[in-house]
Tab-separated table of C-alpha atoms in Angstrom:
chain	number	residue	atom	x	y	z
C	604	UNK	CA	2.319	10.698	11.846
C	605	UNK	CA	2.601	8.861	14.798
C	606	UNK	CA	4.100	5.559	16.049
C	607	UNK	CA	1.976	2.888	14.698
C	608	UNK	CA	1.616	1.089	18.019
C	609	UNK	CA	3.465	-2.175	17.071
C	610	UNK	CA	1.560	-3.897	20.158
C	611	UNK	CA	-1.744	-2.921	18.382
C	612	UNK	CA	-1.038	-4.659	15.442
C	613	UNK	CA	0.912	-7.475	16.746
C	614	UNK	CA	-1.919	-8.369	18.942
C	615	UNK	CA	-4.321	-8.420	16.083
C	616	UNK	CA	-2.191	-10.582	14.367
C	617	UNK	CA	-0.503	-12.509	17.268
C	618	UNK	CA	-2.954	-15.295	17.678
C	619	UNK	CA	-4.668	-17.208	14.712
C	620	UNK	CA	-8.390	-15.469	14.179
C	621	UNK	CA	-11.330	-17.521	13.358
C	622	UNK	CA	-12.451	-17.346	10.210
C	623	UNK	CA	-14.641	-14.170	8.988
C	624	UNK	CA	-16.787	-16.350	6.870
C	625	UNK	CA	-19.548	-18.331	9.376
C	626	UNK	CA	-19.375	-22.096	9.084
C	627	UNK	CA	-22.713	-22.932	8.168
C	628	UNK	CA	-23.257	-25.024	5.099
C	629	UNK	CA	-26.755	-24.346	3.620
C	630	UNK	CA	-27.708	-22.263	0.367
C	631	UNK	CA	-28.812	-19.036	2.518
C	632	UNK	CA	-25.168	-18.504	4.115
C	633	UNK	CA	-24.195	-18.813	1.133
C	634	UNK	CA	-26.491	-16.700	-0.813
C	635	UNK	CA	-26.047	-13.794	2.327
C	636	UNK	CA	-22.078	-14.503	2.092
C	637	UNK	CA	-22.540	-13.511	-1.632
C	638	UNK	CA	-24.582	-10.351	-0.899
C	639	UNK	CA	-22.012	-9.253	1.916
C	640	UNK	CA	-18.895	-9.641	-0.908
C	641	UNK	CA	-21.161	-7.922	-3.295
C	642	UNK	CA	-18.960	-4.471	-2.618
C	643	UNK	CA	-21.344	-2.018	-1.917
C	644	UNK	CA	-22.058	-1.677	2.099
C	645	UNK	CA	-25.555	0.159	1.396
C	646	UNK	CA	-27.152	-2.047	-0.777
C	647	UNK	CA	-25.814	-4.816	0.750
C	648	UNK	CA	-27.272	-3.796	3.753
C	649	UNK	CA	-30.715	-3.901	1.997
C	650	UNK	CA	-30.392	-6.754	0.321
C	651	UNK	CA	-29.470	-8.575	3.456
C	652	UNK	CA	-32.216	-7.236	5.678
C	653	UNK	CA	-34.481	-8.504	2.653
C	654	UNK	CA	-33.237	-11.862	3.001
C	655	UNK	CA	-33.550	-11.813	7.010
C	656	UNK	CA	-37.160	-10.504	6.760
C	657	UNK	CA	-38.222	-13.555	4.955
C	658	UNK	CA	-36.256	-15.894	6.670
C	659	UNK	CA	-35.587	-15.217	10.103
C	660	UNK	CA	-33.579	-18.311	10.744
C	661	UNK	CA	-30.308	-17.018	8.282
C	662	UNK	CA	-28.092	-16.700	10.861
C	663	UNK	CA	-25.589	-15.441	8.244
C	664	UNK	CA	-27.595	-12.940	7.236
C	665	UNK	CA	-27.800	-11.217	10.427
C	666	UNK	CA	-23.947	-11.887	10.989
C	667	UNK	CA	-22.546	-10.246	7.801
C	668	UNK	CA	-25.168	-7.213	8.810
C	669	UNK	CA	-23.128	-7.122	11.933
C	670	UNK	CA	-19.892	-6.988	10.425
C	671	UNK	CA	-21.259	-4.117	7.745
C	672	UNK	CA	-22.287	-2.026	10.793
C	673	UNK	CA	-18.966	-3.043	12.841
C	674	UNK	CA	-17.463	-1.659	10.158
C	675	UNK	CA	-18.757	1.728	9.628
C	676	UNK	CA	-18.386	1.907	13.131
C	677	UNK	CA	-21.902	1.741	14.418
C	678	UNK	CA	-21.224	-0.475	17.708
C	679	UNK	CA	-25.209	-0.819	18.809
C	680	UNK	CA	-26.563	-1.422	15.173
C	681	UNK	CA	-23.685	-4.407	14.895
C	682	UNK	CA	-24.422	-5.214	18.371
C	683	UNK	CA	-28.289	-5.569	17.960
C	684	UNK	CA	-27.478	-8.098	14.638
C	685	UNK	CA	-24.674	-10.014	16.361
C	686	UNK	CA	-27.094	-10.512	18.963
C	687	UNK	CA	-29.733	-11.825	16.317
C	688	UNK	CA	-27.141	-13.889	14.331
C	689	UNK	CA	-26.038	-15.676	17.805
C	690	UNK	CA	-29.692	-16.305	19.287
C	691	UNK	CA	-30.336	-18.037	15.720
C	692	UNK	CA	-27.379	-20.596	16.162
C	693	UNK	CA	-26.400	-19.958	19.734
C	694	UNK	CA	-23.482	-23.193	18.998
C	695	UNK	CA	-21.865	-20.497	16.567
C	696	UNK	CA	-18.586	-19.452	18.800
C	697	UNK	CA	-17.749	-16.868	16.005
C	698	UNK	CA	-20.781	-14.812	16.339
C	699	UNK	CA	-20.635	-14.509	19.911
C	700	UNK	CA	-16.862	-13.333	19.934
C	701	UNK	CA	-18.106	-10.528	17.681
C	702	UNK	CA	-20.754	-9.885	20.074
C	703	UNK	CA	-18.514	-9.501	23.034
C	704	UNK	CA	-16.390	-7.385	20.580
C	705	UNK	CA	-18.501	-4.636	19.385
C	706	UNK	CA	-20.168	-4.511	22.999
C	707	UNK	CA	-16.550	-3.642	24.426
C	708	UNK	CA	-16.399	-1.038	22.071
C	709	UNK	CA	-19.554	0.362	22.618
C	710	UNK	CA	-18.816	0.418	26.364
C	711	UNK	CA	-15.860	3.120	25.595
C	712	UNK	CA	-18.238	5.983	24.566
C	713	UNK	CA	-21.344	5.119	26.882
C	714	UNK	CA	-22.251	6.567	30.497
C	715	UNK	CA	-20.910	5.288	33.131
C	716	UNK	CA	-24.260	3.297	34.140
C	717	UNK	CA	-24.793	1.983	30.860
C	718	UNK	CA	-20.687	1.116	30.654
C	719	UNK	CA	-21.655	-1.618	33.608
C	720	UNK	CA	-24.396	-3.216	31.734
C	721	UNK	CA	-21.953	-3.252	28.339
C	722	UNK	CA	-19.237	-4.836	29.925
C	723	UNK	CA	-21.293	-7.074	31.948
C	724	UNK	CA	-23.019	-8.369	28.910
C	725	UNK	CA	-19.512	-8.650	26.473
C	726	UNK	CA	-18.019	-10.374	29.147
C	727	UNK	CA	-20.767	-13.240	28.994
C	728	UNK	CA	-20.485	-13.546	25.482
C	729	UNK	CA	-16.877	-13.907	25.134
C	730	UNK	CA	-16.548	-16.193	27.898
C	731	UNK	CA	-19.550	-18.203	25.662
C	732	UNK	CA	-17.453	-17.669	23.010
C	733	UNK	CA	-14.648	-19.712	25.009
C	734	UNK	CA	-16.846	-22.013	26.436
C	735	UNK	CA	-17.593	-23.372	22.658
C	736	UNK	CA	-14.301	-23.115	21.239
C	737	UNK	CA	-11.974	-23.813	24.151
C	738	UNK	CA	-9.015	-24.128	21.931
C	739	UNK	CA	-9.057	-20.712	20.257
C	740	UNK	CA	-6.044	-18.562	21.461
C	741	UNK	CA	-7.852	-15.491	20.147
C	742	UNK	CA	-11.148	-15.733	21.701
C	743	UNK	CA	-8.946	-16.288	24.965
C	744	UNK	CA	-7.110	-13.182	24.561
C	745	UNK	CA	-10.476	-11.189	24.061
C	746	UNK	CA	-11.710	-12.128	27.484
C	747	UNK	CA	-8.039	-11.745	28.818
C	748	UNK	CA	-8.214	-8.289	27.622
C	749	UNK	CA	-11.579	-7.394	28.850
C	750	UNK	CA	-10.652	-8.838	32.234
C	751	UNK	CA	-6.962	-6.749	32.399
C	752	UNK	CA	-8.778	-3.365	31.352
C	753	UNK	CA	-12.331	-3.701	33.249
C	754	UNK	CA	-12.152	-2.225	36.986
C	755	UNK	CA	-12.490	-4.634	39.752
C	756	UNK	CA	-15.631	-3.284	41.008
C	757	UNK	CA	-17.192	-3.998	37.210
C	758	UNK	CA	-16.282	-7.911	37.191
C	759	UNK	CA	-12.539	-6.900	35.433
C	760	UNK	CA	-9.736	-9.574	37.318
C	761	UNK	CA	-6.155	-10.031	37.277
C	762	UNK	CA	-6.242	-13.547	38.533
C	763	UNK	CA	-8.350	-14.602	35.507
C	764	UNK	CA	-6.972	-12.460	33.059
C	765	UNK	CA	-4.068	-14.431	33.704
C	766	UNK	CA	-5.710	-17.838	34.565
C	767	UNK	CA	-6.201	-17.026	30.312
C	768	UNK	CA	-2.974	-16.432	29.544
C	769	UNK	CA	-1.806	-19.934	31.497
C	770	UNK	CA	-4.320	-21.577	29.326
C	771	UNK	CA	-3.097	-19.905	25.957
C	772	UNK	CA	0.463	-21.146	27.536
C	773	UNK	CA	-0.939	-24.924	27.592
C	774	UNK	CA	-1.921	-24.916	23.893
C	775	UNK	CA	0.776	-22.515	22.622
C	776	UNK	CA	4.087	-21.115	25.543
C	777	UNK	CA	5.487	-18.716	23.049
C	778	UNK	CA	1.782	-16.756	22.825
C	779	UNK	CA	1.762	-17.712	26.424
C	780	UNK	CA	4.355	-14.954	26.951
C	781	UNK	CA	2.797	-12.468	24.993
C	782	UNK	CA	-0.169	-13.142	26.881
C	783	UNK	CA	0.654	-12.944	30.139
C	784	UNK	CA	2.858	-9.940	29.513
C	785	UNK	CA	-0.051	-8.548	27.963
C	786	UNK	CA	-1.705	-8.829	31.039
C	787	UNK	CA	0.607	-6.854	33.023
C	788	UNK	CA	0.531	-4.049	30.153
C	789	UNK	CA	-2.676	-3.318	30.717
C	790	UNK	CA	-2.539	-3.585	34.081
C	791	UNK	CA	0.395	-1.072	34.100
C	792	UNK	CA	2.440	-3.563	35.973
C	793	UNK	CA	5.637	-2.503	33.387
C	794	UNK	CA	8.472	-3.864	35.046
C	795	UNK	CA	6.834	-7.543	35.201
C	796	UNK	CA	5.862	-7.389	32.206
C	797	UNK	CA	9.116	-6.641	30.853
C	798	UNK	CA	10.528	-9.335	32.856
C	799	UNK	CA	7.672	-11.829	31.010
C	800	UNK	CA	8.751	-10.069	27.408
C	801	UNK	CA	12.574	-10.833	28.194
C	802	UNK	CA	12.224	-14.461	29.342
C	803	UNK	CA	10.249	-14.970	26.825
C	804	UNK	CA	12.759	-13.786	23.880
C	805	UNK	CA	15.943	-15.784	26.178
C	806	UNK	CA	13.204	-19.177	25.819
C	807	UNK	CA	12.273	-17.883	21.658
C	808	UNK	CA	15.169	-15.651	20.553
C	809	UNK	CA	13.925	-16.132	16.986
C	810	UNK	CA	10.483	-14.731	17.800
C	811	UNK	CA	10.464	-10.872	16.213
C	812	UNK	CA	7.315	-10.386	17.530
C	813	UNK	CA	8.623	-10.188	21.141
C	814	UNK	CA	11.408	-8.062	20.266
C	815	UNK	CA	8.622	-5.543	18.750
C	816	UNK	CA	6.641	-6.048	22.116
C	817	UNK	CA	9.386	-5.066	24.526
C	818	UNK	CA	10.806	-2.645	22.431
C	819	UNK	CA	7.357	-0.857	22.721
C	820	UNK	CA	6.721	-0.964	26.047
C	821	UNK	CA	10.338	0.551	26.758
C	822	UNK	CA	9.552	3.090	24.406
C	823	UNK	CA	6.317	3.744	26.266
C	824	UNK	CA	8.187	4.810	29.334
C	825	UNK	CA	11.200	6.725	27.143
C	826	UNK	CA	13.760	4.462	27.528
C	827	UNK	CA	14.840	5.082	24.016
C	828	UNK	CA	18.357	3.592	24.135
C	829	UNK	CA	17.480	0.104	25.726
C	830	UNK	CA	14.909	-0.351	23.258
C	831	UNK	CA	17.396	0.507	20.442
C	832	UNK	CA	19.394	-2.363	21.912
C	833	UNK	CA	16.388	-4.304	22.135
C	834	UNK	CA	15.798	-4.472	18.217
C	835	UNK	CA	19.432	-4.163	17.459
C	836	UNK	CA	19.529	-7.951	18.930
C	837	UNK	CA	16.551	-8.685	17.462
C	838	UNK	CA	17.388	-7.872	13.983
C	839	UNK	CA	20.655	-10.410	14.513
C	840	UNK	CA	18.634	-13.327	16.569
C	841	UNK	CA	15.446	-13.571	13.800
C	842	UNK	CA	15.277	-15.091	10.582
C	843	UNK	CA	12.048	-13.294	9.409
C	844	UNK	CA	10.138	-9.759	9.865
C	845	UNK	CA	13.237	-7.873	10.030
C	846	UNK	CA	11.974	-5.267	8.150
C	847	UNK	CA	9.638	-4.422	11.405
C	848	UNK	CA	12.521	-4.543	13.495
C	849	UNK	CA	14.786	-2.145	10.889
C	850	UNK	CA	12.006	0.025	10.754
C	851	UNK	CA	11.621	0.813	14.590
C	852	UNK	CA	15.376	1.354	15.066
C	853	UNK	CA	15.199	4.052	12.337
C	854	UNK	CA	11.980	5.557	14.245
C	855	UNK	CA	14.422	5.383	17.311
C	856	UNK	CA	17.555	6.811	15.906
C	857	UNK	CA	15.157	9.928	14.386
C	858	UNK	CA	13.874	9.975	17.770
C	859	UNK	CA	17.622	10.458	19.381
C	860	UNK	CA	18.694	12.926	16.638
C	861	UNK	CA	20.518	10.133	14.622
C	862	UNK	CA	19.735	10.617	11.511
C	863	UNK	CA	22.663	8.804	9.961
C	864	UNK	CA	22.145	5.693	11.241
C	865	UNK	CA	18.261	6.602	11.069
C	866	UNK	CA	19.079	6.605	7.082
C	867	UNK	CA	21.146	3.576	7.135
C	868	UNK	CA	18.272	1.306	9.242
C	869	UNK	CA	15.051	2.439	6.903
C	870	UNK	CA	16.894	2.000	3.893
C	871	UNK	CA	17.794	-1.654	5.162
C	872	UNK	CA	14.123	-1.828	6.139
C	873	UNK	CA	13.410	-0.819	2.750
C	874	UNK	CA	15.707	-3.303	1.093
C	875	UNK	CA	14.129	-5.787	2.897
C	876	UNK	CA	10.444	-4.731	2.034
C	877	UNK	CA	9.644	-2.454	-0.205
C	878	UNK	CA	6.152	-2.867	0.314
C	879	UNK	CA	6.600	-1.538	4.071
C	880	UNK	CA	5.556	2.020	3.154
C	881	UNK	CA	5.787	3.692	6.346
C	882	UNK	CA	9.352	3.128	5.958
C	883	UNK	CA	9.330	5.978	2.936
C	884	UNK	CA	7.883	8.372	5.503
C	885	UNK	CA	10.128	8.162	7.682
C	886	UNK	CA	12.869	8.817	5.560
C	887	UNK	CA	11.620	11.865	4.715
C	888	UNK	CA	11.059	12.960	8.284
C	889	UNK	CA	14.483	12.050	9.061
C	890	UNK	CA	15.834	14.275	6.099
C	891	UNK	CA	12.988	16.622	7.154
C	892	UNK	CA	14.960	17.113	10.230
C	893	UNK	CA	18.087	16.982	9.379
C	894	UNK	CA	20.740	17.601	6.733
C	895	UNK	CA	20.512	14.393	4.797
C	896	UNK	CA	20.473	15.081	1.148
C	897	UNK	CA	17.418	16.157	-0.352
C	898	UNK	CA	16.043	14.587	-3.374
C	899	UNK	CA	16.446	10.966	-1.195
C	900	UNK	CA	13.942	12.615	1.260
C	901	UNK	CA	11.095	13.960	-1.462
C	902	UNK	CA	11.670	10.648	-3.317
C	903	UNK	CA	10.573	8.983	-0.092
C	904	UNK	CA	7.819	11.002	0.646
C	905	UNK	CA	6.540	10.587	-3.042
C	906	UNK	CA	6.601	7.093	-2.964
C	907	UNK	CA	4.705	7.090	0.225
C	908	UNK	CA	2.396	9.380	-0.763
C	909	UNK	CA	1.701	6.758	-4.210
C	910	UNK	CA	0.751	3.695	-1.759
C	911	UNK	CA	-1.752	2.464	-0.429
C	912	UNK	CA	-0.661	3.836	3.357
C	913	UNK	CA	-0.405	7.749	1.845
C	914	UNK	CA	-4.218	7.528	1.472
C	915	UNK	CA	-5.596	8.008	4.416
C	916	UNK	CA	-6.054	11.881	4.714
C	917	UNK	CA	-4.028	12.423	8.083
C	918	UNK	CA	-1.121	11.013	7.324
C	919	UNK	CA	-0.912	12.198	3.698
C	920	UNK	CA	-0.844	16.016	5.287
C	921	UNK	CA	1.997	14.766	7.690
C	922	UNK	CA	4.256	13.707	4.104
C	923	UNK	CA	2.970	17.171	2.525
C	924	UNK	CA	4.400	18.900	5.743
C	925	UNK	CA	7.868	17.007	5.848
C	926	UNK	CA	7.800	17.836	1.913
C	927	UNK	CA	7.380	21.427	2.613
C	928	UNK	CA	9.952	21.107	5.425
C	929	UNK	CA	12.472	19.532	2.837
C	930	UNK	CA	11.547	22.463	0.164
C	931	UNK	CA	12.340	25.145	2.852
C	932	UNK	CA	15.362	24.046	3.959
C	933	UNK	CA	16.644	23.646	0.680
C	934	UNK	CA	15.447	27.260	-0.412
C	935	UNK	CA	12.707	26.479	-2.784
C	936	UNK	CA	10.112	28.729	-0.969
C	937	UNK	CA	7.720	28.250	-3.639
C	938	UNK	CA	7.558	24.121	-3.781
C	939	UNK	CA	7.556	25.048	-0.120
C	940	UNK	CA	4.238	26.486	-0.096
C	941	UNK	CA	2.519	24.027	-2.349
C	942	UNK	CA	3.213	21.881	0.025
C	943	UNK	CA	1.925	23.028	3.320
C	944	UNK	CA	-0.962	24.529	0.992
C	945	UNK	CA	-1.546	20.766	0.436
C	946	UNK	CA	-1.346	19.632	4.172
C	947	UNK	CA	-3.761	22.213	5.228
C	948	UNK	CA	-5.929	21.249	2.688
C	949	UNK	CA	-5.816	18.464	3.776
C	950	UNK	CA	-5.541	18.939	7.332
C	951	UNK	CA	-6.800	22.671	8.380
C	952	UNK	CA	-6.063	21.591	11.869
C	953	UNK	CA	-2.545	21.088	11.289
C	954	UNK	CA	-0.612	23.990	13.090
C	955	UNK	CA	2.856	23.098	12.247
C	956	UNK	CA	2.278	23.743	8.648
C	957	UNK	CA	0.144	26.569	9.301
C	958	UNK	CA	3.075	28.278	11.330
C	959	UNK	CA	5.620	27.295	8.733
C	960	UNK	CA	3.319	29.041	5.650
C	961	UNK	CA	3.111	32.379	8.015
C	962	UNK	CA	6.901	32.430	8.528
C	963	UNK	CA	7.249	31.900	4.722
C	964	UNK	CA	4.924	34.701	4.105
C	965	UNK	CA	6.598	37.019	6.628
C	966	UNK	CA	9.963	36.044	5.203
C	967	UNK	CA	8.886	37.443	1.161
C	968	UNK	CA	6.796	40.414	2.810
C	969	UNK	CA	3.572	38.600	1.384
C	970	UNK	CA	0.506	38.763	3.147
C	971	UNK	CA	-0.544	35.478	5.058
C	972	UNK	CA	-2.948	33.136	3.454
C-alpha cells in the first residue's frame, strides 16, 4: 500500500466545494435529482436520458448524467452532458466547473494535438466558472491548478496561477498559503514552497492541514527526519486532526526502521480515531517488519481488512501479504501460505508474495504453486 498522498486529499477537502446537488428549483431537477439517488448507475442512466429526450431544457438531467459518467470514469461521455447541462443554464457556475473538470482529465490520456484543444477548452470553462461565482475558493483553485500544471506554450501561467492564489488570500489568508504553496508544488519550485508552507504554520500554528502539507512535500524529496519534526510539532501546536498527524509519524518512523516508536504513534493515532483504518495497516506492516509481537500485528491487519478501506482489492492483497509476512516469521508456514494464496488471488501481479510462497515451498521440499 502506498502513501495516501495527504496533499491529494487535503486539497480535495481544503477549500469548501459547491454543492453536488444543482440549484435549480423546479419539479424536473427535482424529479432528475430523484432518478440520479435512485442507486442504480444503469438505469439511472436510462431513466435520465428519458427525461432529457422529452424535455431538452432539464438542465439537471443532463448534469446528474455527467456526474454518472464522471464517475465510471468516462471523461468525453461526462464531458459531452456537462456541456449540454451548461448550454441549458449557461448562469449555472457548478456545471461549468465540472466541465472544466472532466475536460482536464480527459486531456491526460489524449494526443498531444487533441491535449491543446482539451486544455484550451477546460480552461474557458473554469475561468466561466469563476467569472459567475467569484467568491468560490474551490473553483479558484481549479483554474490555479490548471494554470501551475499546463505548459507555457499551451496557455498554462505562473503569474496567474498565483494572481489566484492572492485572490483566495483576499477572501480566506490561511487557504491563501496553501494556495500559493500549491502553486510552487506543481511548479516544482520546492524550496519556495516550503518557505510559503512554514510561514504559513508560524502565522496558523493550529492549522494541521499545513503541517500535513509540508510534511509531504519534505517527504517527497526524502527528507524523512525534518518531516518527522514537522508533525512532531504539529501534533503539540493543533487542537484537532491529530490522528492525521499521529498517523504520518508512524508511516515515518516504519520508514526509518523505528518500529517502536512506529507502534507507539499508530496506536495514539488509533486512540484518537478508531475509524482511521489505514492506521490498522500500518501496524501490521510495522510488525511485518519487525519484531513487534505478533498477535497485535494480525489483529491490525484483521480489523483493516473488516472496514470499509480493506475493500478495495489492491490494498486488501497488501494486508494478506503483511499477514503472511507475520505468519512466517512467527513459524506458522501453513497460515503463511493462506495468506499470500489470498494476496495473489487477489493480486496475481503481486511479486513479493509470489517470491515469499516459492521460498516457502523450497523451504518444505514442496513443489511451487
Amino acid at each position: 500500500m502506498h502513501k495516501s498522498a495527504p496533499h491529494i486529499v487535503l486539497f480535495a477537502t481544503l477549500l469548501l466545494s459547491s454543492s453536488l446537488w444543482p440549484q435549480q428549483n423546479n419539479s424536473g431537477a427535482g424529479e432528475a435529482r430523484a432518478i440520479f439517488r435512485s442507486g442504480d448507475p444503469q438505469r439511472a442512466r436510462i431513466a435520465l436520458k428519458k427525461l432529457w429526450e422529452e424535455d431538452e431544457g432539464n438542465a439537471a438531467a443532463a448534469y446528474y448524467l455527467g456526474i454518472l459518467y464522471e464517475t465510471a470514469g468516462d471523461w468525453g461521455e461526462a464531458a459531452e452532458w456537462f456541456e449540454e447541462a451548461a448550454g441549458v443554464a449557461p448562469e449555472n457556475a457548478l456545471y461549468h466547473r465540472k466541465l472544466g473538470s472532466v475536460l482536464s482529465r480527459q486531456a491526460l490520456s489524449a494526443n498531444i494535438l487533441r491535449q491543446f484543444f482539451l486544455i484550451r477548452s477546460a480552461k474557458n470553462a473554469l475561468k466561466t466558472a469563476v467569472a459567475l461565482a467569484p467568491d468560490s475558493l474551490a473553483y479558484r483553485m481549479d483554474l490555479l491548478n490548471l494554470y501551475a500544471q499546463t505548459p507555457t506554450v499551451w496557455g498554462g501561467s505562473k503569474s496567474k496561477a498565483l494572481l489566484q492564489a492572492e485572490e483566495i488570500a483576499r477572501r480566506n489568508p490561511l487557504d491563501g498559503f496553501k494556495a500559493r504553496a500549491r502553486v510552487y508544488v506543481l511548479r516544482e519550485d520546492f524550496q519556495t514552497a516550503e518557505q510559503v508552507y512554514r510561514e504559513g504554520i508560524n502565522a496558523y500554528p493550529g492549522d494541521p492541514a499545513l503541517y500535513l502539507l509540508l510534511e509531504d512535500l519534505l517527504v517527497e524529496q526524502n527528507r524523512l527526519a525534518e518531516a518527522l519534526n514537522v508533525t512532531t510539532r504539529g501534533v503539540e501546536a493543533v487542537n484537532r486532526d491529530k490522528d492525521l498527524l499521529f498517523l504520518e509519524m508512524g508511516r515515518l518512523h516504519i520508514a526509518r526502521g523505528h518500529y517502536g516508536l512506529a507502534m507507539a504513534a499508530l496506536e495514539r493515532a488509533a486512540g484518537l480515531n478508531p475509524t482511521l483504518f489505514e492506521t490498522y495497516y500500518l501496524i501490521g506492516k510495522a510488525v511485518s517488519e519487525s519484531d513487534l509481537p505478533a498477535h497485535a500485528g494480525l489483529k491490525a491487519l484483521e480489523t483493516f481488512l473488516a472496514s470499509e478501506d480493506g475493500r478495495d482489492r489492491l490494498q486488501r492483497a497488501w494486508a494478506y501479504y503483511r499477514m503472511g509476512r507475520i505468519y512466517q516469521k512467527n513459524e506458522q508456514p501453513a497460515e503463511a501460505r493462506e495468506a499470500y494464496r489470498s494476496c495473489l488471488a487477489l493480486n496475481p501481479d503481486h511479486q513479493q508474495a509470489r517470491s515469499a510462497l516459492a521460498n516457502l515451498a523450497n523451504a518444505a521440499n514442496d513443489p511451487a504453486p
